[in-house]
Coordinates of C-alpha atoms and ligand atoms in Angstrom, one line a residue:
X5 CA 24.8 7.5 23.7
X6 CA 22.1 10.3 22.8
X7 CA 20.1 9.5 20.1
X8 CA 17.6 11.8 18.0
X9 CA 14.6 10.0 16.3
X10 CA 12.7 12.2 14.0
X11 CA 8.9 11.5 13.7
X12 CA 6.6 9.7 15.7
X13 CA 5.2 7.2 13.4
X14 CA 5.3 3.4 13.3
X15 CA 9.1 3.7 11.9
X16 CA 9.9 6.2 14.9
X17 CA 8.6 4.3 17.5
X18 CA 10.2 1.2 16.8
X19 CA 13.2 3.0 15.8
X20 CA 12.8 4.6 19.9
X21 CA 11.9 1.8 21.7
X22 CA 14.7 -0.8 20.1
X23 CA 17.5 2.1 20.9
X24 CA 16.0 2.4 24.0
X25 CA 15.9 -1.1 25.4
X26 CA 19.8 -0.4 25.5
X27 CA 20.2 1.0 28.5
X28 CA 23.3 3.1 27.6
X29 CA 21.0 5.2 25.1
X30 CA 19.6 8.1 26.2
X31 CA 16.6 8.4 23.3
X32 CA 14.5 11.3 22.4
X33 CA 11.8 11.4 20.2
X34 CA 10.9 14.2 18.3
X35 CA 7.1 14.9 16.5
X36 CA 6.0 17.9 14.9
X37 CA 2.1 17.7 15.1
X38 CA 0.6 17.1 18.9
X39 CA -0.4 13.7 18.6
X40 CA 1.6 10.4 17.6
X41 CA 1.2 7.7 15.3
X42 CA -1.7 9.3 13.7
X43 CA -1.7 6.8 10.8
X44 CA -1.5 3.9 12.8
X45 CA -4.9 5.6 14.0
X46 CA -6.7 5.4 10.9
X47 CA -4.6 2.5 9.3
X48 CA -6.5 -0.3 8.1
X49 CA -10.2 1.2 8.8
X50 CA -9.3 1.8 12.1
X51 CA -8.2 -1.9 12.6
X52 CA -4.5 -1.8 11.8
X53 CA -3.6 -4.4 9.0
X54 CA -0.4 -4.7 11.4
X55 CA 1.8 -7.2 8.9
X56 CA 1.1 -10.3 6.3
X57 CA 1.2 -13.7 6.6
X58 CA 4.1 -13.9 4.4
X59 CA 7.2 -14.3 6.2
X60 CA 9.9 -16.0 4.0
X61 CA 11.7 -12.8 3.2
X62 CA 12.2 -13.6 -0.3
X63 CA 8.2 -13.9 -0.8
X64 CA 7.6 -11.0 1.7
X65 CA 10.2 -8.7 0.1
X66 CA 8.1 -9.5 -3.9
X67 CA 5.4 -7.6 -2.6
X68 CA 7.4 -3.8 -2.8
X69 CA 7.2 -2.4 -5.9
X70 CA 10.6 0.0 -4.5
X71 CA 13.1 -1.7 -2.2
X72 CA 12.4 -5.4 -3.4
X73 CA 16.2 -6.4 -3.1
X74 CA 17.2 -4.0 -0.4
X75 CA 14.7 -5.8 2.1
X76 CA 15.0 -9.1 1.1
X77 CA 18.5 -8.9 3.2
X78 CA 16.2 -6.9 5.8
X79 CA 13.5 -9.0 6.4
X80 CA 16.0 -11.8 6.5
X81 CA 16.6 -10.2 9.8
X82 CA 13.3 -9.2 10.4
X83 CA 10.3 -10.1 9.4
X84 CA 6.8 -10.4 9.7
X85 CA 7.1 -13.6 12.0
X86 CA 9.2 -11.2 14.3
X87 CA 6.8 -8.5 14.5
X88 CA 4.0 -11.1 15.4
X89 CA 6.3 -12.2 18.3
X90 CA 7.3 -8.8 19.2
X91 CA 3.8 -7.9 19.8
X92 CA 3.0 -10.8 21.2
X93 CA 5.7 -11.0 24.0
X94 CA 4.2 -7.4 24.9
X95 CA 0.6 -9.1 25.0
X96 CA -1.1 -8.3 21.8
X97 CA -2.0 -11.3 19.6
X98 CA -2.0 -10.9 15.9
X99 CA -4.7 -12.9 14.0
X100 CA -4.6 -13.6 10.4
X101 CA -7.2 -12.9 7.9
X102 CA -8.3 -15.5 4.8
X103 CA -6.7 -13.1 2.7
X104 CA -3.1 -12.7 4.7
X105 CA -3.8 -9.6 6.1
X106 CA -3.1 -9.8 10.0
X107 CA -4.7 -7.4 12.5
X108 CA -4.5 -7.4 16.4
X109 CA -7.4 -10.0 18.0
X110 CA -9.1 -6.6 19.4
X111 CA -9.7 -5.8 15.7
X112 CA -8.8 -1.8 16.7
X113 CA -5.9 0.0 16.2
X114 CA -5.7 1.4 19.3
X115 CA -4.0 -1.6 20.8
X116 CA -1.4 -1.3 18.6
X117 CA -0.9 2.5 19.5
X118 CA -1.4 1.7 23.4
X119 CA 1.3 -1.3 22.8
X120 CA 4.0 1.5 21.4
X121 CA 3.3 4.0 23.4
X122 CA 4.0 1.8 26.9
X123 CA 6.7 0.4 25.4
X124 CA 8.3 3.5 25.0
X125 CA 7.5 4.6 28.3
X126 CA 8.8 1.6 29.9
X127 CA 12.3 2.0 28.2
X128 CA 12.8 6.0 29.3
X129 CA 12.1 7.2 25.6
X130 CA 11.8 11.1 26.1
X131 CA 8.6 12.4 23.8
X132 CA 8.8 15.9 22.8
X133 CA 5.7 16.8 20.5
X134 CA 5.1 20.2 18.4
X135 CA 8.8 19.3 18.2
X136 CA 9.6 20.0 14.1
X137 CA 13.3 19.5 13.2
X138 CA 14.4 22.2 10.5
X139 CA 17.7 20.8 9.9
X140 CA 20.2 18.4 10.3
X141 CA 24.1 19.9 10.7
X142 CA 26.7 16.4 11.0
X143 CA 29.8 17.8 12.9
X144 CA 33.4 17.2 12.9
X145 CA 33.5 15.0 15.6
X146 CA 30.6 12.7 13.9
X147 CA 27.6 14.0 16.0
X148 CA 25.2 15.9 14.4
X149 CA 23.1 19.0 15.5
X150 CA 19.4 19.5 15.3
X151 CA 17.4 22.7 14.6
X152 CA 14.4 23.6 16.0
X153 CA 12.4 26.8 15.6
X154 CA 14.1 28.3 18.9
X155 CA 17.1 26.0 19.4
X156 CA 20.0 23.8 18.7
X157 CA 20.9 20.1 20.1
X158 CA 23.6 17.7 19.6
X159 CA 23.0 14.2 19.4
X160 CA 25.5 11.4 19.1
X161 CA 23.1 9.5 16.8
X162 CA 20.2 10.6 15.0
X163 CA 17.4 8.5 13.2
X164 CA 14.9 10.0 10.6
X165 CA 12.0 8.5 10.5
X166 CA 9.6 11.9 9.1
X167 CA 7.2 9.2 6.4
X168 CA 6.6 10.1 2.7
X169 CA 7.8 13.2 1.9
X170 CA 4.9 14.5 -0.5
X171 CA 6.9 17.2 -2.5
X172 CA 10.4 17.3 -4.2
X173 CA 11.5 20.1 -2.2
X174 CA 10.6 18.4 1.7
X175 CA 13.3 16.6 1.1
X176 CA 15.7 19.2 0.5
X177 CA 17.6 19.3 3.8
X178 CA 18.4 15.7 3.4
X179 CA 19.4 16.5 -0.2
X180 CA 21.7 19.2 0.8
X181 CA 23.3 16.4 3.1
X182 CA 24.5 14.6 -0.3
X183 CA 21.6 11.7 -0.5
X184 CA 20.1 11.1 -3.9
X185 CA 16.6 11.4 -3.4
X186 CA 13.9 9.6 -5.8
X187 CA 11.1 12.2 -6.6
X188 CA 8.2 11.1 -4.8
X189 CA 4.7 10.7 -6.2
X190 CA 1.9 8.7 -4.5
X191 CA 0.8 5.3 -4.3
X192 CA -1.8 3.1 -3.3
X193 CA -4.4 5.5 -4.8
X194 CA -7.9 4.5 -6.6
X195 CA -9.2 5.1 -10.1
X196 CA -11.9 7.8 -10.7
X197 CA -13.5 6.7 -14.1
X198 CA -16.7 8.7 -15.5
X199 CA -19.4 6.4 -16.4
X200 CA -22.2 6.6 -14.7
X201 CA -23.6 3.4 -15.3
X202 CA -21.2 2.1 -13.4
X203 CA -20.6 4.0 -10.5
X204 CA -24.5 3.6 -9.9
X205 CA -23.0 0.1 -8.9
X206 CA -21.5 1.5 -6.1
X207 CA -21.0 -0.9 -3.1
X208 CA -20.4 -3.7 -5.5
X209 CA -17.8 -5.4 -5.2
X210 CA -16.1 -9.2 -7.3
X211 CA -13.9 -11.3 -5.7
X212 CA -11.5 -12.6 -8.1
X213 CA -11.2 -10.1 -10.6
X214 CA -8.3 -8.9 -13.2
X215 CA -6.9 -5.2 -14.2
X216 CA -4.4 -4.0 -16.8
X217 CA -3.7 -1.1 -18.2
X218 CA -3.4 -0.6 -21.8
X219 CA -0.5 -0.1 -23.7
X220 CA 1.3 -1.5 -20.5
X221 CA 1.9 -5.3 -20.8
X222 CA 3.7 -5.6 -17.8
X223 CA 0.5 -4.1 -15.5
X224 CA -1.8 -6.4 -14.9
X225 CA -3.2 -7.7 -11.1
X226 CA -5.8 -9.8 -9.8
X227 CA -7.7 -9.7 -7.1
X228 CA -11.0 -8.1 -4.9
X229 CA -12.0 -5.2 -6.9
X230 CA -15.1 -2.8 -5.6
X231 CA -16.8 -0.2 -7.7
X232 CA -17.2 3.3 -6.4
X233 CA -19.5 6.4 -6.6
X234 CA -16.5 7.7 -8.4
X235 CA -15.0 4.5 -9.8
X236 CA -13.0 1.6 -9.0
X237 CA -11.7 0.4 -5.9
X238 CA -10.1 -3.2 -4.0
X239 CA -6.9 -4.3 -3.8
X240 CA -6.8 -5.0 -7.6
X241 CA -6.9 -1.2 -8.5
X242 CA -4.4 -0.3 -5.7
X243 CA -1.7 -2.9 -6.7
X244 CA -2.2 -1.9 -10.7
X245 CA -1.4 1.6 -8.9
X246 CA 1.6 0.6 -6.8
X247 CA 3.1 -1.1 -9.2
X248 CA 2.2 1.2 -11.7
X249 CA 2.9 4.7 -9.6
X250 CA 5.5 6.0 -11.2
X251 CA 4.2 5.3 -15.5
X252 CA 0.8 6.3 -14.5
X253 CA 1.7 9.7 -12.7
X254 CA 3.9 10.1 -15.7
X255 CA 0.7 9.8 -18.0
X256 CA -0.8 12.3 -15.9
X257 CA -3.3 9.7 -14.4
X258 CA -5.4 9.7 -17.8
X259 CA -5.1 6.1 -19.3
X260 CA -7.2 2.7 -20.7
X261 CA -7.6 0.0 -18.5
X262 CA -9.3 -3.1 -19.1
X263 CA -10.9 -4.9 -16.6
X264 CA -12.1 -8.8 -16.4
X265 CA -15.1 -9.1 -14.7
X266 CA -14.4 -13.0 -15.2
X267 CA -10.8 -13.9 -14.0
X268 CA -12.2 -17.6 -14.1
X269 CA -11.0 -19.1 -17.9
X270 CA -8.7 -18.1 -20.4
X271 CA -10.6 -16.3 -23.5
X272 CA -10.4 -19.5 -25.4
X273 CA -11.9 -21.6 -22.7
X274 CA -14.7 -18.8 -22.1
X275 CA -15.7 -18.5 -25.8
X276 CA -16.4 -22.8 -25.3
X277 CA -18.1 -22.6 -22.4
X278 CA -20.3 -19.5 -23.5
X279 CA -21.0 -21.6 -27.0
X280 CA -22.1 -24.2 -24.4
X281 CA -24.5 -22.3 -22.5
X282 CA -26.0 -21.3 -25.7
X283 CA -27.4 -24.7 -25.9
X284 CA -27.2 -25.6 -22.5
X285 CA -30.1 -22.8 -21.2
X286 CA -31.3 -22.8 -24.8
X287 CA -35.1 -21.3 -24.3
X288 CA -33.6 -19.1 -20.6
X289 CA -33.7 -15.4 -21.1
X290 CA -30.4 -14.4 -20.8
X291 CA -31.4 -11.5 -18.0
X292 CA -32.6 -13.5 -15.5
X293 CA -29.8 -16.8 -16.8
X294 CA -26.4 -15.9 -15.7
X295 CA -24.0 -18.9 -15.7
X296 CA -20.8 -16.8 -14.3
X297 CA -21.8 -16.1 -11.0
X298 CA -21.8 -12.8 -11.3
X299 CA -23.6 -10.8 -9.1
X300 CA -27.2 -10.1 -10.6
X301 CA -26.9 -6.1 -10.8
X302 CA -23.5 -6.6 -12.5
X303 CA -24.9 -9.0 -14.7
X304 CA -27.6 -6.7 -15.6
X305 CA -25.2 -4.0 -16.4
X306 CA -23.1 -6.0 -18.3
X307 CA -26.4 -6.8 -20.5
X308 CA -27.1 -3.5 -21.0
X309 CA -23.2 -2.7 -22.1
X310 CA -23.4 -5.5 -24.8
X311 CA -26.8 -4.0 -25.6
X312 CA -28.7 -7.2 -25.7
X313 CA -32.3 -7.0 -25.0
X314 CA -33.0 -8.5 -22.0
X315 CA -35.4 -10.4 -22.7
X316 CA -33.9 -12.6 -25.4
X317 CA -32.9 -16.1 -24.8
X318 CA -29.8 -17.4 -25.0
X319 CA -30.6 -20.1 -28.3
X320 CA -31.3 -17.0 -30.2
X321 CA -27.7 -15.3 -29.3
X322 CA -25.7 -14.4 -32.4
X323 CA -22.1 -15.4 -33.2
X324 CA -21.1 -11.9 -32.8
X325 CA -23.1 -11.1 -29.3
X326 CA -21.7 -14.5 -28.2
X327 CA -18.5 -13.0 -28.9
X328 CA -19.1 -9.7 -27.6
X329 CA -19.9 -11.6 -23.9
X330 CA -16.8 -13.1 -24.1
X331 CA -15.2 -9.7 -24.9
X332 CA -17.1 -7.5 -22.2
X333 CA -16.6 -10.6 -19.5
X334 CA -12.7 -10.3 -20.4
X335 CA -11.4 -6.9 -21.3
X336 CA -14.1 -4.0 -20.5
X337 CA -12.4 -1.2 -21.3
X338 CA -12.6 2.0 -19.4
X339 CA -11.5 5.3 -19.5
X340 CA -9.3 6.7 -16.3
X341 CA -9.3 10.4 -15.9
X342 CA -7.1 10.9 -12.6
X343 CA -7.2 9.3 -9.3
X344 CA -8.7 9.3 -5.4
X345 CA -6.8 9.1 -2.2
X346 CA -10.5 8.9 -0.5
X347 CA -10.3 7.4 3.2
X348 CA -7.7 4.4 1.5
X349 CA -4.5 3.5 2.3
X350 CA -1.9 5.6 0.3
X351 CA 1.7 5.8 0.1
X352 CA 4.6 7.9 -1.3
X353 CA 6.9 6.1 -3.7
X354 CA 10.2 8.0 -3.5
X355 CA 12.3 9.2 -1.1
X356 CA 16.1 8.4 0.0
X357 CA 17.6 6.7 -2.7
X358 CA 18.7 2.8 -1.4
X359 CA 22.0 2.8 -2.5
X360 CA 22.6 5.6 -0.4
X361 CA 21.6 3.6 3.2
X362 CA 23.7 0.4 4.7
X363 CA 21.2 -2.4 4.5
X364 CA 22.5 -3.8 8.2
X365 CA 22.1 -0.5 9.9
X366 CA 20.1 2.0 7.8
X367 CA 22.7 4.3 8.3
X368 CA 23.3 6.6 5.2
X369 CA 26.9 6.4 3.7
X370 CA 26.9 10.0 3.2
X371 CA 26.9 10.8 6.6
X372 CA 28.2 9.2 9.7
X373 CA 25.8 8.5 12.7
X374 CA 22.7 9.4 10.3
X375 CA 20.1 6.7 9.8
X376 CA 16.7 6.2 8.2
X377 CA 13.4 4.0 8.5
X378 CA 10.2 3.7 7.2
X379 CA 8.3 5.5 4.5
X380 CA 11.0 8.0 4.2
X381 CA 13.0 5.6 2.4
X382 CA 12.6 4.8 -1.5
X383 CA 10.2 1.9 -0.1
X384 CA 6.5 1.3 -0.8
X385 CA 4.9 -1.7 -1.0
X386 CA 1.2 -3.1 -1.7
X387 CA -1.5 -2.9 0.2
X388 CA -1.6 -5.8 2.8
X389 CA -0.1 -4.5 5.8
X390 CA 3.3 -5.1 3.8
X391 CA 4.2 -0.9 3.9
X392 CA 4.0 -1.4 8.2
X393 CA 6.2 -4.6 8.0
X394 CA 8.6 -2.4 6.2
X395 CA 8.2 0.5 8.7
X396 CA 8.7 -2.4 11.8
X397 CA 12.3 -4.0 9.8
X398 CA 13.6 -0.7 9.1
X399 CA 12.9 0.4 12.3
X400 CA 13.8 -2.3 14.0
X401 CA 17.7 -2.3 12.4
X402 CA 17.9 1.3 12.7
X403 CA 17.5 1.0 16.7
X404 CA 19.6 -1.8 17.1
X405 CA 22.5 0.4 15.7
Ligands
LIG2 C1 -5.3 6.0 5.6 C2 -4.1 5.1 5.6 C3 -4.3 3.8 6.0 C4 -3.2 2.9 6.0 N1 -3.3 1.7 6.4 C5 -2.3 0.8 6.4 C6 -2.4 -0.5 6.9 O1 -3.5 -0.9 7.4 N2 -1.3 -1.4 6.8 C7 -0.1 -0.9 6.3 O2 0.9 -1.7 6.3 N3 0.1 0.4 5.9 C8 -1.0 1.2 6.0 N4 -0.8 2.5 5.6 C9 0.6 3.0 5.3 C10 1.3 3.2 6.6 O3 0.5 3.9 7.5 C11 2.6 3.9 6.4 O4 3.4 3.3 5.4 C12 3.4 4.0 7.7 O5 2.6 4.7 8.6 C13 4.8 4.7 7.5 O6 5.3 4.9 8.8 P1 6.4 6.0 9.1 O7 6.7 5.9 10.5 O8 7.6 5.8 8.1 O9 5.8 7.4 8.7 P2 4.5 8.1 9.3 O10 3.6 7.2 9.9 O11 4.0 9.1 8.3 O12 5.2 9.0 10.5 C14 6.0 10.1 10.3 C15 5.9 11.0 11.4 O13 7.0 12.0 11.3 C16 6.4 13.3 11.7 N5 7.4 14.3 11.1 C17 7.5 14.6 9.8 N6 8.5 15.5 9.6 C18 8.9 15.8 10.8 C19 9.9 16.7 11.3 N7 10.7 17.5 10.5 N8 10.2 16.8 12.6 C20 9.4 16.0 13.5 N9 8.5 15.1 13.1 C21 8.2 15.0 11.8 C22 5.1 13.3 11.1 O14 4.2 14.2 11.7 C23 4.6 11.8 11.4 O15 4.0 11.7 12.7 C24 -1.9 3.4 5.6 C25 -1.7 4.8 5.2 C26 -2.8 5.6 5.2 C27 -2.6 7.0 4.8

């Protein structure tokens, strides 16, 4: 069988090399820029957050704001325990971070990319690059014809694997083909927020902390956040953003967030223990006394936001200023005025509408022969090296049919 595969991402190559270890397939694979796998490159700070500790599919598939139910049958097939073992049995080892993330052991992308590409190799997959296909024509017979700039080929089975489509209108030669497709808009992106006594915090970063967006119940997340010189940061902001991509784009990116600096106690148990501290550190000044283990330039901001002078102690707090800790420690509110895509992980939510692709075999149910994986799908998921497992099962299935 001859078989297409558009796009020479992480989708693509797995998409190749699984058609390809079938020896009756004849598989070509077709890029558009000069290089492959160009986000794998960068991915993860050069380190490639590969996959996630969570395997159990139904956990694993939680973690995508778009395509939740349509890969928990998918990872039941593949998962992230696969991909660990897929690399492995080709020699790279996959470590696992504190915080689930898993990277290869070299700590460097490269392997990753060096592990596809000779896999590809080994199984006869044809690279073509500065190879753009214009547009797809399915044919009577059920094989479909390719466009390039200066030809025409047919292929018995062709697999799209192009990533996020940022614009409505890229997508309109698989639209034309019948497929719903879900406008895209990004996600995964980071909050710029104008005040500049915060941002002077740049660098900064709290473990545990919590974000929601006001007027949102619903979007809310915990987690690492870091502050910016041109905002917020960490895998709190960018979840609140991936779950949040499509309401927030809709709001033109300029919304309320609060943020808890304290994600340790409930406001209740906070306004106790900070009516404790009162007489627990009594004559302390409450600069250079912070009982919330904050770190000491954040504290110091955090002072100056509730406009306390520094030098008071804490026995000579008021009611209201106690109350005004709780309430800055809790919900500091913020003002968002559009977002930053700056050297981060981003992602396009949107694309080919799910209920248009066969779960099993990712092949469309518009048209015969035609399959898809990766990005290009209407799947995103957090950060956490969950939008590569989803590139690797998708991928993976596509190939094997
Ligand atoms: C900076 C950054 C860091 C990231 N880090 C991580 C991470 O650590 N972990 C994680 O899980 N995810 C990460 N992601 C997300 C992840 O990289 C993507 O979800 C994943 O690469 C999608 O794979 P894909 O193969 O579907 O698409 P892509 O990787 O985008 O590949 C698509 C390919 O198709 C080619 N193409 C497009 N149109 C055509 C055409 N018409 N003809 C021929 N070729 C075409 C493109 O040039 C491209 O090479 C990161 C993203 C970014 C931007």
């Amino acid at each position: 069988m001859k078989i297409a595969v558009i796009g020479g991402g992480a989708a693509g190559y797995f998409s190749a090399i699984t058609a390809a270890n079938n020896n009756d397939n004849e598989v070509h694979l077709f890029e558009k820029t000069s290089k492959v796998l160009g986000k794998v490159k960068i991915s993860g700070g050069g380190r490639c957050n590969v996959t996630n500790v969570v395997f159990n599919p139904v956990k694993l598939s939680k973690n995508y704001p778009r395509g939740e139910r349509f890969l928990k049958k998918a990872f039941g097939r593949f998962n992230g325990e696969h991909t660990v073992e897929w690399f492995k049995e080709r020699g790279v080892k996959i470590k696992a971070e504190d915080d689930g993330r898993m990277f290869p052991e070299t700590d460097d992308s490269q392997t990753i990319i060096d592990c596809l590409t000779a896999e590809a190799k080994k199984n006869n997959v044809s690279l073509h690059l500065s190879r753009e296909v214009l547009k797809l024509s399915p044919l009577e017979d059920g094989r479909i014809e390719l466009s390039f700039k200066d030809q025409e080929e047919i292929f018995d089975k062709v697999i799209v694997t192009v990533g996020g489509l940022p614009k409505k209108e890229s997508f309109d030669w698989l639209k034309k083909l019948g497929h719903a497709i879900e406008d895209p808009v990004p996600s995964l992106f980071t909050f710029k927020i104008n005040h500049k006594p915060l941002t002077k915090l740049m660098g900064l970063s709290v473990n545990n902390a919590k974000v929601r967006v006001v007027g949102e119940k619903k979007l809310s997340e915990e987690g690492p956040l870091l502050i910016t010189h041109w905002g917020l940061s960490g895998p709190a902001i960018l979840r609140t953003s991936a779950w949040g991509a499509r309401m927030l784009y809709e709001r033109n990116y300029q919304f309320e967030i609060l943020v808890s600096w304290y994600n340790k106690k409930s406001d209740q148990e906070l306004r106790v223990f900070v009516a404790d501290q009162k007489v627990a550190l009594k004559k302390k000044q409450i600069k250079n006394n912070n009982p919330f283990e904050l770190p000491q330039r954040l504290w110091d901001y955090i002072i100056q936001r509730l406009e306390i002078p520094e030098t008071k102690l804490w026995l000579d707090l008021s009611k209201k200023e106690l109350n005004r800790i709780v309430e800055v420690l809790l919900a500091d509110k913020y003002q968002v005025n559009g977002t930053t895509k700056f050297k981060e992980e981003f992602v396009t939510c949107g694309g080919i509408a799910l209920t248009d692709v066969d779960v099993k075999t990712m092949e469309s149910k518009k048209v015969k022969n035609l399959h898809f994986a990766g990005e290009v799908l209407d799947i995103d998921g957090i950060t956490g090296g969950f939008n590569f497992q989803a590139a690797w099962t998708t991928g993976y299935l596509s190939g094997l049919s």
